[in-house]
C-alpha atoms as one frame of an Amber mdcrd trajectory, in Angstrom:
protein
  87.615 -51.700 -50.654  89.962 -50.763 -53.495  88.484 -49.253 -56.740  88.362
 -51.700 -59.680  91.255 -50.082 -61.432  93.535 -50.226 -58.649  92.733 -53.939
 -58.221  93.554 -54.360 -61.844  96.769 -52.658 -61.368  97.784 -54.850 -58.305
  96.771 -58.055 -60.191  98.891 -56.841 -63.248 101.808 -56.059 -61.029 101.556
 -59.542 -59.415 101.417 -61.250 -62.854 104.599 -59.481 -63.883 106.477 -60.225
 -60.612 105.570 -63.912 -60.997 106.874 -63.966 -64.524 110.173 -62.550 -63.220
 110.184 -65.144 -60.481 109.622 -67.946 -62.979 112.351 -66.867 -65.350 114.790
 -66.518 -62.422 114.304 -70.299 -61.850 115.684 -71.063 -65.339 119.471 -72.025
 -65.508 121.083 -69.981 -68.289 122.159 -72.303 -70.892 119.951 -75.220 -70.015
 117.624 -76.409 -72.612 114.916 -77.023 -69.816 114.249 -75.181 -66.603 117.445
 -76.816 -65.413 116.619 -79.474 -62.847 113.592 -81.495 -61.854 113.237 -79.456
 -58.600 113.506 -76.110 -60.395 110.963 -77.481 -63.006 108.532 -78.275 -60.250
 108.959 -74.831 -58.571 108.675 -73.175 -61.909 105.293 -74.891 -62.692 104.183
 -73.905 -59.032 104.734 -70.187 -59.922 102.972 -70.518 -63.035 100.023 -72.060
 -61.233  99.905 -69.160 -58.938  99.907 -66.896 -62.143  96.807 -68.870 -63.242
  95.197 -67.951 -60.043  96.025 -64.182 -60.404  94.816 -64.419 -63.999  91.509
 -65.927 -63.083  91.083 -63.204 -60.444  91.781 -60.608 -63.137  89.173 -62.332
 -65.441  86.528 -62.256 -62.794  87.218 -58.500 -62.258  86.771 -57.488 -65.894
  83.720 -59.686 -66.180  81.959 -58.528 -63.030  83.102 -54.828 -62.524  82.996
 -51.702 -64.342  86.305 -50.387 -65.329  87.455 -46.874 -66.624  87.967 -46.275
 -70.330  91.727 -46.396 -69.786  91.567 -49.953 -68.480  92.079 -51.691 -71.911
  95.267 -49.494 -72.517  96.664 -50.696 -69.103  95.744 -54.377 -70.241  97.379
 -54.111 -73.542 100.421 -52.146 -72.172 101.143 -54.968 -69.617 100.563 -57.661
 -72.125 103.068 -56.123 -74.472 105.727 -55.613 -71.801 105.553 -59.133 -70.713
 105.740 -60.416 -74.275 108.835 -58.331 -74.991 110.376 -59.597 -71.875 109.880
 -63.248 -72.736 110.913 -62.590 -76.274 114.625 -61.856 -75.386 114.811 -65.074
 -73.511 115.692 -68.322 -74.957 113.001 -70.996 -75.419 113.434 -73.572 -72.663
 109.932 -75.271 -72.351 109.990 -76.834 -75.830 112.376 -77.205 -78.786 109.812
 -77.089 -81.416 110.806 -73.552 -82.700 114.194 -74.832 -83.841 112.415 -77.100
 -86.394 110.594 -73.985 -87.704 113.865 -72.233 -88.216 115.353 -75.136 -89.860
 112.433 -75.711 -92.043 112.701 -72.088 -93.117 116.361 -72.416 -93.898 115.865
 -75.542 -95.919 113.361 -73.686 -98.020 115.662 -70.770 -98.427 118.185 -73.103
 -99.849 115.512 -74.096-102.498 114.769 -77.589-101.099 111.306 -79.014-100.242
 111.265 -79.393 -96.405 109.303 -82.655 -96.636 111.898 -84.448 -98.626 114.571
 -85.134 -95.901 114.938 -85.451 -92.086 117.211 -82.929 -90.724 120.054 -85.413
 -90.086 120.013 -86.511 -93.692 123.449 -86.051 -95.379 121.939 -84.113 -98.177
 121.324 -81.222 -95.659 124.650 -81.301 -94.030 125.805 -78.027 -95.518 122.993
 -76.239 -93.700 123.918 -77.404 -90.151 124.952 -74.962 -87.565 125.922 -75.105
 -83.930 123.051 -73.038 -82.646 119.912 -74.614 -84.291 120.683 -78.126 -85.783
 121.750 -79.716 -82.335 118.446 -78.694 -80.711 116.031 -79.961 -83.399 113.769
 -82.807 -81.799 113.410 -86.105 -83.896 116.206 -84.786 -86.203 117.328 -88.382
 -87.183 113.978 -90.002 -88.119 111.076 -87.583 -88.423 110.350 -85.578 -91.473
 108.702 -82.188 -90.685 105.133 -82.518 -89.399 104.011 -78.955 -90.028 101.509
 -78.412 -92.792 101.925 -76.151 -96.037 100.653 -73.028 -94.487 103.262 -73.122
 -91.656 105.858 -73.895 -94.044 105.176 -70.836 -96.196 105.200 -68.719 -93.016
 108.568 -70.354 -91.973 110.051 -69.568 -95.395 108.978 -65.952 -95.217 110.322
 -65.504 -91.757 113.659 -67.037 -93.037 114.048 -64.291 -95.565 113.869 -61.685
 -92.791 115.812 -63.282 -90.162 117.265 -66.822 -89.546 117.285 -66.994 -85.909
 115.063 -68.068 -83.179 114.407 -64.571 -81.963 113.098 -63.524 -85.567 110.734
 -66.484 -85.582 109.398 -65.612 -82.046 109.044 -61.947 -83.153 107.049 -63.194
 -86.120 104.684 -65.234 -83.747 104.175 -62.173 -81.693 103.067 -60.293 -84.605
 100.570 -62.982 -85.290  99.370 -62.585 -81.772  99.218 -58.760 -82.276  96.764
 -59.415 -85.208  94.667 -61.602 -83.131  94.476 -59.151 -80.390  93.399 -56.284
 -82.806  90.690 -58.678 -84.148  89.450 -59.389 -80.607  89.192 -55.677 -79.988
  87.146 -55.272 -83.043  84.950 -58.354 -82.358  84.319 -57.040 -78.737  83.218
 -53.497 -80.258  80.978 -55.396 -82.739  79.412 -57.266 -79.926  79.030 -54.041
 -77.842  81.137 -55.668 -75.111  83.753 -53.725 -72.998  87.183 -53.882 -74.766
  88.956 -54.681 -71.576  87.800 -58.202 -71.945  90.856 -58.585 -74.189  92.470
 -59.334 -70.983  91.093 -63.049 -71.024  93.326 -63.599 -74.019  96.193 -61.032
 -73.396  96.916 -62.007 -69.810  96.594 -65.732 -70.071  99.781 -67.271 -68.595
  99.663 -70.218 -70.992  99.372 -68.033 -73.961 102.376 -65.890 -72.537 104.703
 -68.754 -72.056 103.681 -70.755 -75.096 103.908 -67.985 -77.745 106.334 -65.181
 -76.257 108.806 -67.673 -74.690 108.699 -70.682 -76.926 107.206 -69.132 -80.054
 104.949 -71.992 -80.853 103.396 -71.812 -84.490  99.984 -72.162 -82.732 100.240
 -68.271 -82.636 100.051 -68.157 -86.369  96.797 -70.375 -86.206  95.419 -68.208
 -83.529  95.948 -65.149 -85.842  94.265 -66.758 -88.649  91.295 -67.867 -86.645
  91.009 -64.458 -85.207  90.846 -62.939 -88.643  88.415 -65.581 -89.798  86.145
 -64.898 -86.835  86.173 -61.182 -87.669  85.514 -61.882 -91.373  82.406 -64.073
 -90.599  81.167 -61.540 -88.178  81.249 -58.904 -90.976  79.488 -61.538 -93.298
  82.613 -62.181 -95.508  82.029 -65.860 -95.617  84.288 -66.765 -98.440  87.306
 -64.839 -96.778  86.406 -66.443 -93.482  86.505 -70.017 -95.170  89.808 -69.368
 -96.811  91.372 -68.161 -93.320  89.997 -71.200 -91.461  91.650 -73.394 -94.033
  94.853 -71.434 -93.664  94.802 -72.001 -89.955  94.107 -75.731 -90.512  97.211
 -75.996 -92.719  99.161 -74.369 -89.955  98.068 -76.902 -87.285  95.262 -79.293
 -88.285  93.139 -78.951 -84.878  91.473 -75.733 -85.984  89.415 -77.754 -88.520
  87.094 -78.443 -85.574  85.828 -74.948 -85.452  84.559 -75.089 -89.116  80.785
 -75.864 -88.350  80.657 -72.561 -86.372  81.296 -70.775 -89.725  78.514 -72.400
 -91.635  75.668 -71.977 -89.465  72.368 -70.770 -91.054  73.089 -72.403 -94.327
  76.084 -70.315 -95.275  78.243 -73.439 -96.468  79.300 -73.362-100.053  81.132
 -70.178-100.238  83.375 -70.768 -97.252  83.775 -74.503 -98.226  84.873 -73.743
-101.756  87.194 -70.903-100.650  88.711 -73.099 -98.015  88.999 -76.064-100.425
  90.931 -73.823-103.015  93.347 -72.577-100.363  94.038 -76.130 -99.292  94.699
 -77.409-102.841  96.884 -74.333-103.731  99.047 -74.687-100.546  99.612 -78.397
-100.826 100.416 -77.884-104.558 103.452 -75.809-103.473 105.041 -79.008-101.937
 103.943 -81.822-104.000 107.279 -82.675-105.365 107.667 -84.603-102.088 104.724
 -86.917-103.001 103.072 -88.649-100.029 105.828 -87.289 -97.918 104.024 -84.047
 -97.879 102.082 -85.361 -94.915 105.371 -85.360 -93.131 105.517 -87.133 -89.543
 101.863 -86.844 -89.119 100.947 -90.561 -89.778 103.669 -91.667 -87.252 102.893
 -88.906 -84.719  99.639 -90.452 -83.434 101.218 -93.763 -82.594 104.236 -92.051
 -80.909 101.808 -90.091 -78.632  99.849 -93.241 -77.893  96.585 -92.368 -79.495
  96.485 -95.623 -81.309  96.633 -97.752 -78.335  94.668 -95.247 -76.053  97.403
 -94.795 -73.502  97.834 -91.253 -74.647  94.018 -90.318 -73.905  93.161 -89.036
 -70.485  89.873 -91.024 -70.079  91.412 -94.355 -71.419  94.436 -93.825 -69.077
  92.111 -93.763 -66.214  90.352 -96.924 -67.298  93.700 -98.651 -67.678  94.100
 -98.385 -63.873  90.959-100.352 -63.491  90.904-102.965 -66.291  93.229-104.095
 -68.883  92.410-102.290 -72.201  92.045-104.177 -75.457  94.429-103.361 -78.228
  91.615-101.720 -80.249  90.762 -99.330 -77.419  92.307 -96.294 -78.841  90.365
 -96.898 -82.225  87.163 -97.574 -80.556  87.461 -94.399 -78.509  88.419 -92.374
 -81.635  85.417 -93.680 -83.441  83.017 -92.775 -80.644  84.623 -89.432 -80.170
  84.160 -88.704 -83.990  80.673 -89.723 -83.952  79.870 -87.641 -80.767  81.804
 -84.691 -82.172  79.982 -85.011 -85.562  76.634 -84.799 -83.709  77.724 -81.772
 -81.881  78.884 -80.087 -85.012  75.656 -80.952 -86.810  73.867 -79.299 -83.824
  75.992 -76.179 -83.868  75.639 -75.761 -87.643  71.783 -76.175 -87.749  70.371
 -75.072 -84.535  67.996 -72.064 -84.297  67.261 -70.028 -81.284  64.861 -67.204
 -80.617  67.404 -64.817 -79.399  71.095 -65.584 -80.118  72.560 -62.134 -79.221
  75.264 -60.446 -81.402  76.675 -62.366 -84.268  80.258 -61.989 -82.818  79.187
 -63.686 -79.572  77.242 -66.416 -80.977  80.302 -67.229 -83.419  82.823 -67.107
 -80.673  80.522 -69.119 -78.299  80.100 -71.901 -80.963  83.850 -71.788 -81.939
  84.881 -72.023 -78.293  82.498 -75.050 -77.584  83.929 -76.900 -80.529  87.528
 -76.169 -79.796  87.228 -76.874 -76.099  85.366 -80.310 -76.650  87.801 -81.517
 -79.474  90.875 -80.430 -77.562  89.746 -82.057 -74.359  88.672 -85.250 -76.276
  92.080 -85.553 -77.720  93.708 -84.557 -74.354  97.130 -83.829 -75.691  99.645
 -83.682 -72.999 101.542 -80.764 -74.452 100.413 -77.590 -72.694 100.542 -75.234
 -75.694  97.761 -77.303 -77.537  95.301 -75.631 -75.207  96.357 -71.928 -75.501
  94.256 -71.234 -78.423  91.111 -71.718 -76.544  91.595 -68.321 -74.841  90.839
 -66.578 -78.168  87.036 -67.120 -78.477  86.760 -67.040 -74.584  87.634 -63.274
 -74.653  84.257 -62.539 -76.391  82.103 -65.480 -75.402  83.573 -66.175 -71.756
  82.829 -69.749 -70.418  84.267 -70.714 -67.187  85.202 -74.194 -68.337  86.917
 -72.947 -71.466  88.832 -70.259 -69.646  90.000 -72.760 -67.253  91.053 -75.219
 -69.975  92.935 -72.281 -71.731  95.129 -71.673 -68.708  95.347 -74.562 -66.229
  97.495 -76.759 -68.531 100.588 -74.894 -67.383 100.713 -77.912 -65.155 101.550
 -80.087 -68.015 105.056 -78.448 -68.242 105.833 -81.237 -65.660 104.763 -84.867
 -65.257 105.572 -85.721 -61.858 103.893 -89.217 -61.795 104.928 -90.163 -65.341
 101.522 -91.207 -66.209  98.594 -89.646 -68.230  95.677 -89.641 -65.728  96.300
 -88.405 -62.100  98.161 -85.299 -62.895  96.147 -84.325 -65.914  93.218 -84.904
 -63.898  93.892 -81.616 -62.086  92.934 -79.839 -65.275  90.275 -82.025 -66.649
  88.189 -82.808 -63.661  87.705 -78.943 -62.744  86.938 -78.269 -66.347  84.271
 -81.144 -66.447  82.733 -79.746 -63.204  82.469 -76.239 -64.613  81.101 -77.473
 -67.895  78.378 -79.536 -65.948  77.578 -76.491 -64.041  77.147 -74.277 -67.114
  74.658 -76.761 -68.731  72.674 -77.490 -65.457  69.293 -76.093 -65.681  68.581
 -72.957 -63.575  66.355 -73.752 -60.669  62.851 -72.368 -61.111  61.977 -69.221
 -59.049  59.732 -69.616 -55.997  56.388 -68.489 -56.622  55.405 -65.406 -54.391
  52.907 -66.078 -51.777  49.219 -64.846 -52.614  48.748 -61.307 -51.700  52.522
 -60.592 -51.233  53.641 -57.388 -52.611
């Protein structure tokens, strides 16, 4: 049998080779993979990548690796990211809106005031960015104030897509450094940073497409580290910053107030939210951007965008209020889970960093799965807490949504079920009570 280090090298080489194979499927100049056949093959390669990644995760969790192993993990992670950095984004066009919003702010204009196609912004249009902005003719920007501040700062350094992607990778680097420190605080092997750094969905979402979720991941990682060091106010401010990058991170807030440590992070977070929104209040209620209409566009109001309801719709005709009822029930259930996380006491909870990441991972995974977004990159952030508190269900849910880069059946239940059903099975296995040990026969040694 090969030594664990040799097996890690082989798995890393396979991950790199599969990345090159996937890139080779992209037709240069195409704003998607190129053709439906190529897209299907591309996702097939990414699915194999996920298999290799899961083998690597299993290796670092079950085998002792030499002291040099973390450097190998980080070196390959950096090389893969640099290789994807120089490639044009082709799985999503969101980054063009980031660059545009930064450009609008550099011109001294509030980004929430106008849609990109508005004549008031015609002097900012160019052939490289403007034609690729999605929803350009009807949607104000959806990105909250912390994201907008980041876009504006990046625009001062570089006005192109590559500069924005590089900035997102810097956020990832911050997250990785925080993970290494959290692992050290927890007394865990630093090689477990692989759970985040080699995750294929993380690689393609951030290094290739430059999704703003990378900024949220960096802020959440800093918040976890601050909370593990008992800097509650700083942690609360950082969580608020992450929420105003992409609203979803609000779901991890209960993990930061466990043990009655509520007021300092709450006040710091509220101050950050007020200060950041104040920067853009000249837009009035338009400061909410496209958010109010986004839920309807994605089918959350009717329920057609929710995985469970999409499945039910194959069996019965759903009432018009199905989406709202589901949302209410999910909110009540999540509130109960949040209260349990924030108030529970256990005799032995392990290191603070592990407890914190375990709770944050649980809350993040439950909320993300309940919302069941059909965009793959929404799940990438789950890999962050899983590196410190690994859970099979959370790790699976952080990587398997690479399948969402295609939708072969053009519906929201069967194909997504390949992600959600295994995640549910893994979660049920994790909470199943262990079988009691058999009593030894009397007199047996």
